[in-house]
């Protein structure tokens, strides 16, 4: 299994009229295929900025980003958009579902960006719904008719409908109660077990513990990292390992 995402000397600076804020400062990161990488760090440290920059949603100020060996930094907006559709899936804290469309149509919109085969996308969606524990009638419900956890699972299916090389998630459990959160986390774990590469930002210990590797962002760089290996709920040393690491980081 090789490197699937690599960023070199990544800089991201936000400039207002008077001040420049250097959020990412020559940051380097490498994510291997099949990894479940978690980015932690204090609020405002630049976790979301890093995620959006790595996924090609935002442009770096300086530096290089390669996904599957493709250097995306120099891509035009159009080329980048096409690349992102094929390779990058997203799950956010808010589900960003379109309220005027059914769950199925919300996913269809994403699926149709890559394929014209409506029937195949609908079948794939139904299969994924089953996998994430959503009943068939959910397909035809509108977002307002779904619970928070259901809506997040629909958004999850939308994030993976095009079988992305990397699934990017920003605080995916942030808006959920603990039962819904653990259901959503189980899906992350299951997908990762099946080989899905995941890069997740979270400040939630219950989410972070699922990761195979924890990267701590501070002062614009990855300060340190902890390798936890594959998640197992029976591993009772794991929570203490994570807590110890975060204590060391001053979290
Ligand atoms: N589009 C933007 N324009 C200007 N400044 C920005 C922009 N996006 C983020 N920032 C600034 O960059 C810094 C990092 O923001 P970011 O959202 O990446 O932090 P975070 O680690 O995700 O925080 P949180 O844990 O609260 O979500 C913040 O100080 C923020 O104000
Ligand atoms: Mg954030």
PDB file of C-alpha atoms and ligand atoms in Angstrom:
ATOM      1  CA  UNK A   1       0.000   0.000   0.000  1.00  0.00           C
ATOM      2  CA  UNK A   2       1.510   3.257  -1.103  1.00  0.00           C
ATOM      3  CA  UNK A   3       1.122   6.910  -0.359  1.00  0.00           C
ATOM      4  CA  UNK A   4      -2.259   8.193  -1.543  1.00  0.00           C
ATOM      5  CA  UNK A   5      -1.971  11.809  -0.430  1.00  0.00           C
ATOM      6  CA  UNK A   6       1.142  13.853  -0.039  1.00  0.00           C
ATOM      7  CA  UNK A   7       1.546  17.523   0.752  1.00  0.00           C
ATOM      8  CA  UNK A   8       4.902  19.234   0.730  1.00  0.00           C
ATOM      9  CA  UNK A   9       5.751  22.601   2.243  1.00  0.00           C
ATOM     10  CA  UNK A  10       2.116  23.585   2.374  1.00  0.00           C
ATOM     11  CA  UNK A  11       1.436  27.207   3.270  1.00  0.00           C
ATOM     12  CA  UNK A  12      -1.926  28.862   3.649  1.00  0.00           C
ATOM     13  CA  UNK A  13      -2.109  32.524   4.465  1.00  0.00           C
ATOM     14  CA  UNK A  14      -5.279  34.551   4.835  1.00  0.00           C
ATOM     15  CA  UNK A  15      -4.862  38.210   4.078  1.00  0.00           C
ATOM     16  CA  UNK A  16      -7.238  40.908   5.255  1.00  0.00           C
ATOM     17  CA  UNK A  17      -6.798  44.610   4.542  1.00  0.00           C
ATOM     18  CA  UNK A  18      -4.279  45.060   7.321  1.00  0.00           C
ATOM     19  CA  UNK A  19      -3.169  41.658   8.619  1.00  0.00           C
ATOM     20  CA  UNK A  20      -1.820  38.439   7.229  1.00  0.00           C
ATOM     21  CA  UNK A  21      -2.608  35.274   9.099  1.00  0.00           C
ATOM     22  CA  UNK A  22      -0.277  32.372   8.393  1.00  0.00           C
ATOM     23  CA  UNK A  23      -2.432  29.340   9.198  1.00  0.00           C
ATOM     24  CA  UNK A  24      -0.352  26.600   7.559  1.00  0.00           C
ATOM     25  CA  UNK A  25       3.410  27.092   7.624  1.00  0.00           C
ATOM     26  CA  UNK A  26       5.445  24.707   5.472  1.00  0.00           C
ATOM     27  CA  UNK A  27       3.409  21.760   6.574  1.00  0.00           C
ATOM     28  CA  UNK A  28       4.288  18.279   5.362  1.00  0.00           C
ATOM     29  CA  UNK A  29       2.009  15.286   5.484  1.00  0.00           C
ATOM     30  CA  UNK A  30       1.776  11.840   3.907  1.00  0.00           C
ATOM     31  CA  UNK A  31      -1.246   9.596   4.101  1.00  0.00           C
ATOM     32  CA  UNK A  32      -1.017   5.957   3.064  1.00  0.00           C
ATOM     33  CA  UNK A  33      -3.709   4.153   1.178  1.00  0.00           C
ATOM     34  CA  UNK A  34      -6.108   2.487   3.615  1.00  0.00           C
ATOM     35  CA  UNK A  35      -5.219   4.729   6.535  1.00  0.00           C
ATOM     36  CA  UNK A  36      -7.788   6.313   8.823  1.00  0.00           C
ATOM     37  CA  UNK A  37      -5.976   9.511   9.680  1.00  0.00           C
ATOM     38  CA  UNK A  38      -7.348  11.915  12.257  1.00  0.00           C
ATOM     39  CA  UNK A  39      -6.324  15.530  12.574  1.00  0.00           C
ATOM     40  CA  UNK A  40      -6.638  17.078  16.009  1.00  0.00           C
ATOM     41  CA  UNK A  41      -5.581  20.419  17.420  1.00  0.00           C
ATOM     42  CA  UNK A  42      -7.058  23.318  19.302  1.00  0.00           C
ATOM     43  CA  UNK A  43      -9.883  25.420  17.919  1.00  0.00           C
ATOM     44  CA  UNK A  44      -8.593  27.867  15.344  1.00  0.00           C
ATOM     45  CA  UNK A  45      -5.369  25.909  14.769  1.00  0.00           C
ATOM     46  CA  UNK A  46      -6.280  25.425  11.106  1.00  0.00           C
ATOM     47  CA  UNK A  47      -7.689  21.874  10.976  1.00  0.00           C
ATOM     48  CA  UNK A  48     -10.532  22.730   8.612  1.00  0.00           C
ATOM     49  CA  UNK A  49      -8.223  24.883   6.528  1.00  0.00           C
ATOM     50  CA  UNK A  50      -5.818  21.960   6.216  1.00  0.00           C
ATOM     51  CA  UNK A  51      -8.610  19.568   5.231  1.00  0.00           C
ATOM     52  CA  UNK A  52     -10.034  21.917   2.598  1.00  0.00           C
ATOM     53  CA  UNK A  53      -6.601  22.655   1.206  1.00  0.00           C
ATOM     54  CA  UNK A  54      -5.602  18.999   1.003  1.00  0.00           C
ATOM     55  CA  UNK A  55      -8.856  18.098  -0.712  1.00  0.00           C
ATOM     56  CA  UNK A  56      -8.512  20.776  -3.369  1.00  0.00           C
ATOM     57  CA  UNK A  57     -11.502  22.759  -2.128  1.00  0.00           C
ATOM     58  CA  UNK A  58      -9.174  25.610  -1.282  1.00  0.00           C
ATOM     59  CA  UNK A  59      -5.941  26.591  -2.956  1.00  0.00           C
ATOM     60  CA  UNK A  60      -2.726  26.568  -0.966  1.00  0.00           C
ATOM     61  CA  UNK A  61      -0.798  29.821  -0.882  1.00  0.00           C
ATOM     62  CA  UNK A  62       2.367  27.819  -1.533  1.00  0.00           C
ATOM     63  CA  UNK A  63       3.372  24.192  -1.669  1.00  0.00           C
ATOM     64  CA  UNK A  64       2.460  21.007  -3.453  1.00  0.00           C
ATOM     65  CA  UNK A  65      -0.333  18.505  -3.057  1.00  0.00           C
ATOM     66  CA  UNK A  66      -0.404  15.147  -4.790  1.00  0.00           C
ATOM     67  CA  UNK A  67      -3.301  12.722  -4.616  1.00  0.00           C
ATOM     68  CA  UNK A  68      -2.656   9.296  -6.138  1.00  0.00           C
ATOM     69  CA  UNK A  69       0.537  10.731  -7.516  1.00  0.00           C
ATOM     70  CA  UNK A  70      -1.300  13.480  -9.385  1.00  0.00           C
ATOM     71  CA  UNK A  71       0.030  16.915  -8.599  1.00  0.00           C
ATOM     72  CA  UNK A  72      -3.124  19.007  -8.244  1.00  0.00           C
ATOM     73  CA  UNK A  73      -1.628  22.317  -7.139  1.00  0.00           C
ATOM     74  CA  UNK A  74      -1.205  23.599 -10.692  1.00  0.00           C
ATOM     75  CA  UNK A  75      -4.606  22.457 -11.961  1.00  0.00           C
ATOM     76  CA  UNK A  76      -7.078  24.928 -13.406  1.00  0.00           C
ATOM     77  CA  UNK A  77     -10.352  25.312 -11.502  1.00  0.00           C
ATOM     78  CA  UNK A  78     -12.214  23.166 -14.009  1.00  0.00           C
ATOM     79  CA  UNK A  79      -9.643  20.404 -14.009  1.00  0.00           C
ATOM     80  CA  UNK A  80      -9.504  20.487 -10.240  1.00  0.00           C
ATOM     81  CA  UNK A  81     -13.295  20.216  -9.996  1.00  0.00           C
ATOM     82  CA  UNK A  82     -13.280  17.116 -12.202  1.00  0.00           C
ATOM     83  CA  UNK A  83     -10.425  15.599 -10.234  1.00  0.00           C
ATOM     84  CA  UNK A  84     -12.223  16.269  -6.951  1.00  0.00           C
ATOM     85  CA  UNK A  85     -15.459  14.672  -8.112  1.00  0.00           C
ATOM     86  CA  UNK A  86     -13.609  11.480  -8.949  1.00  0.00           C
ATOM     87  CA  UNK A  87     -11.245  11.300  -6.035  1.00  0.00           C
ATOM     88  CA  UNK A  88     -12.511  13.234  -3.053  1.00  0.00           C
ATOM     89  CA  UNK A  89     -15.595  12.523  -0.958  1.00  0.00           C
ATOM     90  CA  UNK A  90     -16.782  14.891   1.756  1.00  0.00           C
ATOM     91  CA  UNK A  91     -18.740  14.651   4.981  1.00  0.00           C
ATOM     92  CA  UNK A  92     -19.212  17.798   7.058  1.00  0.00           C
ATOM     93  CA  UNK A  93     -20.583  18.689  10.474  1.00  0.00           C
ATOM     94  CA  UNK A  94     -23.737  20.017   8.828  1.00  0.00           C
ATOM     95  CA  UNK A  95     -25.171  17.647   6.308  1.00  0.00           C
ATOM     96  CA  UNK A  96     -25.765  20.321   3.630  1.00  0.00           C
ATOM     97  CA  UNK A  97     -28.590  18.323   2.093  1.00  0.00           C
ATOM     98  CA  UNK A  98     -30.847  20.164  -0.327  1.00  0.00           C
ATOM     99  CA  UNK A  99     -34.181  20.508   1.476  1.00  0.00           C
ATOM    100  CA  UNK A 100     -36.190  20.613  -1.742  1.00  0.00           C
ATOM    101  CA  UNK A 101     -35.036  17.158  -2.852  1.00  0.00           C
ATOM    102  CA  UNK A 102     -35.559  13.648  -1.543  1.00  0.00           C
ATOM    103  CA  UNK A 103     -32.644  11.793   0.003  1.00  0.00           C
ATOM    104  CA  UNK A 104     -32.216   9.773  -3.190  1.00  0.00           C
ATOM    105  CA  UNK A 105     -32.192  12.873  -5.404  1.00  0.00           C
ATOM    106  CA  UNK A 106     -29.650  14.546  -3.143  1.00  0.00           C
ATOM    107  CA  UNK A 107     -27.316  11.640  -3.792  1.00  0.00           C
ATOM    108  CA  UNK A 108     -28.281  11.397  -7.448  1.00  0.00           C
ATOM    109  CA  UNK A 109     -27.006  14.929  -8.018  1.00  0.00           C
ATOM    110  CA  UNK A 110     -23.541  13.878  -6.872  1.00  0.00           C
ATOM    111  CA  UNK A 111     -23.657  10.548  -8.695  1.00  0.00           C
ATOM    112  CA  UNK A 112     -24.666  12.162 -11.982  1.00  0.00           C
ATOM    113  CA  UNK A 113     -21.575  14.351 -11.897  1.00  0.00           C
ATOM    114  CA  UNK A 114     -19.600  11.267 -12.838  1.00  0.00           C
ATOM    115  CA  UNK A 115     -22.009   8.925 -14.555  1.00  0.00           C
ATOM    116  CA  UNK A 116     -25.116   9.127 -16.751  1.00  0.00           C
ATOM    117  CA  UNK A 117     -26.465   5.807 -15.551  1.00  0.00           C
ATOM    118  CA  UNK A 118     -29.318   6.813 -13.281  1.00  0.00           C
ATOM    119  CA  UNK A 119     -30.481   3.292 -12.626  1.00  0.00           C
ATOM    120  CA  UNK A 120     -27.047   2.133 -11.546  1.00  0.00           C
ATOM    121  CA  UNK A 121     -26.630   5.102  -9.217  1.00  0.00           C
ATOM    122  CA  UNK A 122     -30.052   4.461  -7.683  1.00  0.00           C
ATOM    123  CA  UNK A 123     -29.157   0.801  -7.136  1.00  0.00           C
ATOM    124  CA  UNK A 124     -25.827   1.707  -5.604  1.00  0.00           C
ATOM    125  CA  UNK A 125     -27.565   4.243  -3.359  1.00  0.00           C
ATOM    126  CA  UNK A 126     -30.071   1.647  -2.187  1.00  0.00           C
ATOM    127  CA  UNK A 127     -27.214  -0.749  -1.411  1.00  0.00           C
ATOM    128  CA  UNK A 128     -25.333   1.898   0.544  1.00  0.00           C
ATOM    129  CA  UNK A 129     -28.491   2.859   2.439  1.00  0.00           C
ATOM    130  CA  UNK A 130     -28.800  -0.702   3.594  1.00  0.00           C
ATOM    131  CA  UNK A 131     -25.162  -0.751   4.587  1.00  0.00           C
ATOM    132  CA  UNK A 132     -25.463   2.376   6.724  1.00  0.00           C
ATOM    133  CA  UNK A 133     -28.682   1.156   8.308  1.00  0.00           C
ATOM    134  CA  UNK A 134     -31.190   3.387   6.533  1.00  0.00           C
ATOM    135  CA  UNK A 135     -34.516   1.833   5.583  1.00  0.00           C
ATOM    136  CA  UNK A 136     -35.648   1.827   1.945  1.00  0.00           C
ATOM    137  CA  UNK A 137     -38.408   4.368   2.516  1.00  0.00           C
ATOM    138  CA  UNK A 138     -35.758   6.865   3.645  1.00  0.00           C
ATOM    139  CA  UNK A 139     -34.754   7.116  -0.012  1.00  0.00           C
ATOM    140  CA  UNK A 140     -37.935   9.010  -0.793  1.00  0.00           C
ATOM    141  CA  UNK A 141     -38.042  11.213   2.275  1.00  0.00           C
ATOM    142  CA  UNK A 142     -37.101  14.881   2.344  1.00  0.00           C
ATOM    143  CA  UNK A 143     -34.362  16.065   4.730  1.00  0.00           C
ATOM    144  CA  UNK A 144     -36.954  17.689   7.037  1.00  0.00           C
ATOM    145  CA  UNK A 145     -38.492  14.238   7.545  1.00  0.00           C
ATOM    146  CA  UNK A 146     -35.221  12.718   8.754  1.00  0.00           C
ATOM    147  CA  UNK A 147     -33.633  12.620  12.197  1.00  0.00           C
ATOM    148  CA  UNK A 148     -30.227  14.249  12.605  1.00  0.00           C
ATOM    149  CA  UNK A 149     -28.489  10.891  12.530  1.00  0.00           C
ATOM    150  CA  UNK A 150     -30.432   9.740   9.470  1.00  0.00           C
ATOM    151  CA  UNK A 151     -29.678  12.956   7.612  1.00  0.00           C
ATOM    152  CA  UNK A 152     -25.990  12.597   8.427  1.00  0.00           C
ATOM    153  CA  UNK A 153     -26.011   9.042   7.120  1.00  0.00           C
ATOM    154  CA  UNK A 154     -27.652  10.235   3.896  1.00  0.00           C
ATOM    155  CA  UNK A 155     -24.927  12.868   3.588  1.00  0.00           C
ATOM    156  CA  UNK A 156     -22.416  10.102   4.230  1.00  0.00           C
ATOM    157  CA  UNK A 157     -23.777   8.034   1.352  1.00  0.00           C
ATOM    158  CA  UNK A 158     -23.563  11.115  -0.859  1.00  0.00           C
ATOM    159  CA  UNK A 159     -19.914  11.490   0.197  1.00  0.00           C
ATOM    160  CA  UNK A 160     -19.017   7.983  -0.926  1.00  0.00           C
ATOM    161  CA  UNK A 161     -21.362   7.495  -3.900  1.00  0.00           C
ATOM    162  CA  UNK A 162     -18.540   8.068  -6.383  1.00  0.00           C
ATOM    163  CA  UNK A 163     -16.150   5.724  -4.531  1.00  0.00           C
ATOM    164  CA  UNK A 164     -13.622   8.438  -3.650  1.00  0.00           C
ATOM    165  CA  UNK A 165      -9.914   7.737  -3.268  1.00  0.00           C
ATOM    166  CA  UNK A 166     -10.010   9.685  -0.025  1.00  0.00           C
ATOM    167  CA  UNK A 167     -13.000  10.445   2.181  1.00  0.00           C
ATOM    168  CA  UNK A 168     -12.534  13.810   3.903  1.00  0.00           C
ATOM    169  CA  UNK A 169     -14.604  14.484   7.006  1.00  0.00           C
ATOM    170  CA  UNK A 170     -14.759  17.675   9.065  1.00  0.00           C
ATOM    171  CA  UNK A 171     -16.281  17.133  12.525  1.00  0.00           C
ATOM    172  CA  UNK A 172     -18.734  14.578  11.083  1.00  0.00           C
ATOM    173  CA  UNK A 173     -20.218  13.811  14.494  1.00  0.00           C
ATOM    174  CA  UNK A 174     -20.216  17.388  15.755  1.00  0.00           C
ATOM    175  CA  UNK A 175     -23.960  17.904  15.376  1.00  0.00           C
ATOM    176  CA  UNK A 176     -25.105  14.451  16.487  1.00  0.00           C
ATOM    177  CA  UNK A 177     -26.258  12.966  19.774  1.00  0.00           C
ATOM    178  CA  UNK A 178     -24.077  10.179  21.111  1.00  0.00           C
ATOM    179  CA  UNK A 179     -26.160   7.315  19.725  1.00  0.00           C
ATOM    180  CA  UNK A 180     -26.271   8.772  16.209  1.00  0.00           C
ATOM    181  CA  UNK A 181     -22.593   9.661  16.483  1.00  0.00           C
ATOM    182  CA  UNK A 182     -21.576   6.135  17.303  1.00  0.00           C
ATOM    183  CA  UNK A 183     -23.680   4.778  14.414  1.00  0.00           C
ATOM    184  CA  UNK A 184     -21.956   7.161  12.026  1.00  0.00           C
ATOM    185  CA  UNK A 185     -18.544   6.270  13.472  1.00  0.00           C
ATOM    186  CA  UNK A 186     -19.276   2.579  13.002  1.00  0.00           C
ATOM    187  CA  UNK A 187     -19.768   3.309   9.311  1.00  0.00           C
ATOM    188  CA  UNK A 188     -16.413   5.069   9.131  1.00  0.00           C
ATOM    189  CA  UNK A 189     -14.776   2.104  10.824  1.00  0.00           C
ATOM    190  CA  UNK A 190     -16.490  -0.382   8.539  1.00  0.00           C
ATOM    191  CA  UNK A 191     -15.590   1.527   5.393  1.00  0.00           C
ATOM    192  CA  UNK A 192     -12.010   1.818   6.547  1.00  0.00           C
ATOM    193  CA  UNK A 193     -11.865  -1.923   7.260  1.00  0.00           C
ATOM    194  CA  UNK A 194     -12.877  -2.400   3.638  1.00  0.00           C
ATOM    195  CA  UNK A 195      -9.973  -0.266   2.504  1.00  0.00           C
ATOM    196  CA  UNK A 196     -11.420   3.244   2.326  1.00  0.00           C
ATOM    197  CA  UNK A 197      -8.792   5.884   3.055  1.00  0.00           C
ATOM    198  CA  UNK A 198     -10.182   8.463   5.471  1.00  0.00           C
ATOM    199  CA  UNK A 199      -8.927  11.824   6.642  1.00  0.00           C
ATOM    200  CA  UNK A 200     -11.038  13.147   9.477  1.00  0.00           C
ATOM    201  CA  UNK A 201     -10.845  16.304  11.549  1.00  0.00           C
ATOM    202  CA  UNK A 202     -12.365  16.052  15.003  1.00  0.00           C
ATOM    203  CA  UNK A 203     -12.092  17.212  18.581  1.00  0.00           C
ATOM    204  CA  UNK A 204     -14.309  14.366  19.738  1.00  0.00           C
ATOM    205  CA  UNK A 205     -12.341  11.636  21.544  1.00  0.00           C
ATOM    206  CA  UNK A 206     -14.905   9.020  20.607  1.00  0.00           C
ATOM    207  CA  UNK A 207     -14.371   9.875  16.953  1.00  0.00           C
ATOM    208  CA  UNK A 208     -10.599  10.212  17.176  1.00  0.00           C
ATOM    209  CA  UNK A 209     -10.199   6.806  18.798  1.00  0.00           C
ATOM    210  CA  UNK A 210     -11.435   5.225  15.546  1.00  0.00           C
ATOM    211  CA  UNK A 211      -8.389   6.517  13.674  1.00  0.00           C
ATOM    212  CA  UNK A 212      -5.332   4.399  12.915  1.00  0.00           C
ATOM    213  CA  UNK A 213      -3.162   7.479  13.211  1.00  0.00           C
ATOM    214  CA  UNK A 214      -3.602  10.765  15.053  1.00  0.00           C
ATOM    215  CA  UNK A 215      -1.884  13.886  13.729  1.00  0.00           C
ATOM    216  CA  UNK A 216      -1.666  16.923  15.964  1.00  0.00           C
ATOM    217  CA  UNK A 217      -1.745  20.322  14.295  1.00  0.00           C
ATOM    218  CA  UNK A 218      -0.174  23.253  16.077  1.00  0.00           C
ATOM    219  CA  UNK A 219       1.412  26.504  14.938  1.00  0.00           C
ATOM    220  CA  UNK A 220       0.793  25.666  11.313  1.00  0.00           C
ATOM    221  CA  UNK A 221       2.589  22.335  11.255  1.00  0.00           C
ATOM    222  CA  UNK A 222       2.036  18.735  12.298  1.00  0.00           C
ATOM    223  CA  UNK A 223       3.659  18.877  15.708  1.00  0.00           C
ATOM    224  CA  UNK A 224       3.610  15.130  16.345  1.00  0.00           C
ATOM    225  CA  UNK A 225       1.664  12.004  15.629  1.00  0.00           C
ATOM    226  CA  UNK A 226       0.464   8.832  17.310  1.00  0.00           C
ATOM    227  CA  UNK A 227       0.074   5.540  15.498  1.00  0.00           C
ATOM    228  CA  UNK A 228      -2.727   3.515  16.983  1.00  0.00           C
ATOM    229  CA  UNK A 229      -3.195   0.844  14.313  1.00  0.00           C
ATOM    230  CA  UNK A 230      -6.544  -0.562  13.288  1.00  0.00           C
ATOM    231  CA  UNK A 231      -9.442   0.159  15.624  1.00  0.00           C
ATOM    232  CA  UNK A 232     -10.779  -2.512  17.894  1.00  0.00           C
ATOM    233  CA  UNK A 233     -13.465  -1.763  20.474  1.00  0.00           C
ATOM    234  CA  UNK A 234     -11.910  -4.343  22.818  1.00  0.00           C
ATOM    235  CA  UNK A 235      -8.540  -2.600  22.944  1.00  0.00           C
ATOM    236  CA  UNK A 236      -8.756  -1.065  26.412  1.00  0.00           C
ATOM    237  CA  UNK A 237      -5.275   0.507  26.206  1.00  0.00           C
ATOM    238  CA  UNK A 238      -6.311   2.638  23.256  1.00  0.00           C
ATOM    239  CA  UNK A 239      -8.238   5.407  25.078  1.00  0.00           C
ATOM    240  CA  UNK A 240      -5.387   5.925  27.534  1.00  0.00           C
ATOM    241  CA  UNK A 241      -2.836   5.977  24.699  1.00  0.00           C
ATOM    242  CA  UNK A 242      -4.829   8.688  22.967  1.00  0.00           C
ATOM    243  CA  UNK A 243      -5.405  10.680  26.157  1.00  0.00           C
ATOM    244  CA  UNK A 244      -1.702  10.460  27.026  1.00  0.00           C
ATOM    245  CA  UNK A 245      -0.705  11.689  23.589  1.00  0.00           C
ATOM    246  CA  UNK A 246      -3.133  14.605  23.715  1.00  0.00           C
ATOM    247  CA  UNK A 247      -1.953  15.534  27.217  1.00  0.00           C
ATOM    248  CA  UNK A 248       1.594  15.652  25.904  1.00  0.00           C
ATOM    249  CA  UNK A 249       0.443  17.912  23.089  1.00  0.00           C
ATOM    250  CA  UNK A 250      -1.138  20.220  25.650  1.00  0.00           C
ATOM    251  CA  UNK A 251      -4.609  19.668  24.199  1.00  0.00           C
TER     252      UNK A 251
HETATM  253  N1  LIG B   1     -11.690  32.124   4.598  1.00  0.00           N
HETATM  254  C1  LIG B   1     -11.000  32.624   5.629  1.00  0.00           C
HETATM  255  N2  LIG B   1     -10.616  33.921   5.635  1.00  0.00           N
HETATM  256  C2  LIG B   1      -9.890  34.425   6.642  1.00  0.00           C
HETATM  257  N3  LIG B   1      -9.496  33.718   7.707  1.00  0.00           N
HETATM  258  C3  LIG B   1      -9.852  32.434   7.776  1.00  0.00           C
HETATM  259  C4  LIG B   1     -10.629  31.815   6.741  1.00  0.00           C
HETATM  260  N4  LIG B   1     -10.827  30.509   7.074  1.00  0.00           N
HETATM  261  C5  LIG B   1     -10.219  30.343   8.262  1.00  0.00           C
HETATM  262  N5  LIG B   1      -9.633  31.468   8.683  1.00  0.00           N
HETATM  263  C6  LIG B   1      -8.870  31.648   9.930  1.00  0.00           C
HETATM  264  O1  LIG B   1      -7.890  30.626   9.998  1.00  0.00           O
HETATM  265  C7  LIG B   1      -7.767  30.123  11.318  1.00  0.00           C
HETATM  266  C8  LIG B   1      -7.982  28.616  11.297  1.00  0.00           C
HETATM  267  O2  LIG B   1      -9.346  28.356  10.997  1.00  0.00           O
HETATM  268  P1  LIG B   1      -9.910  26.876  10.883  1.00  0.00           P
HETATM  269  O3  LIG B   1     -11.348  26.992  10.583  1.00  0.00           O
HETATM  270  O4  LIG B   1      -9.077  26.132   9.908  1.00  0.00           O
HETATM  271  O5  LIG B   1      -9.652  26.318  12.352  1.00  0.00           O
HETATM  272  P2  LIG B   1     -10.099  24.934  13.023  1.00  0.00           P
HETATM  273  O6  LIG B   1      -8.866  24.323  13.605  1.00  0.00           O
HETATM  274  O7  LIG B   1     -10.861  24.139  12.036  1.00  0.00           O
HETATM  275  O8  LIG B   1     -11.028  25.430  14.208  1.00  0.00           O
HETATM  276  P3  LIG B   1     -12.327  24.729  14.865  1.00  0.00           P
HETATM  277  O9  LIG B   1     -11.812  23.599  15.724  1.00  0.00           O
HETATM  278  O10 LIG B   1     -12.923  25.813  15.691  1.00  0.00           O
HETATM  279  O11 LIG B   1     -13.226  24.263  13.747  1.00  0.00           O
HETATM  280  C9  LIG B   1      -8.792  30.857  12.155  1.00  0.00           C
HETATM  281  O12 LIG B   1      -8.133  31.874  12.871  1.00  0.00           O
HETATM  282  C10 LIG B   1      -9.733  31.467  11.148  1.00  0.00           C
HETATM  283  O13 LIG B   1     -10.279  32.669  11.568  1.00  0.00           O
HETATM  284 MG1  LIG B   2     -12.838  23.523  11.917  1.00  0.00          MG
END
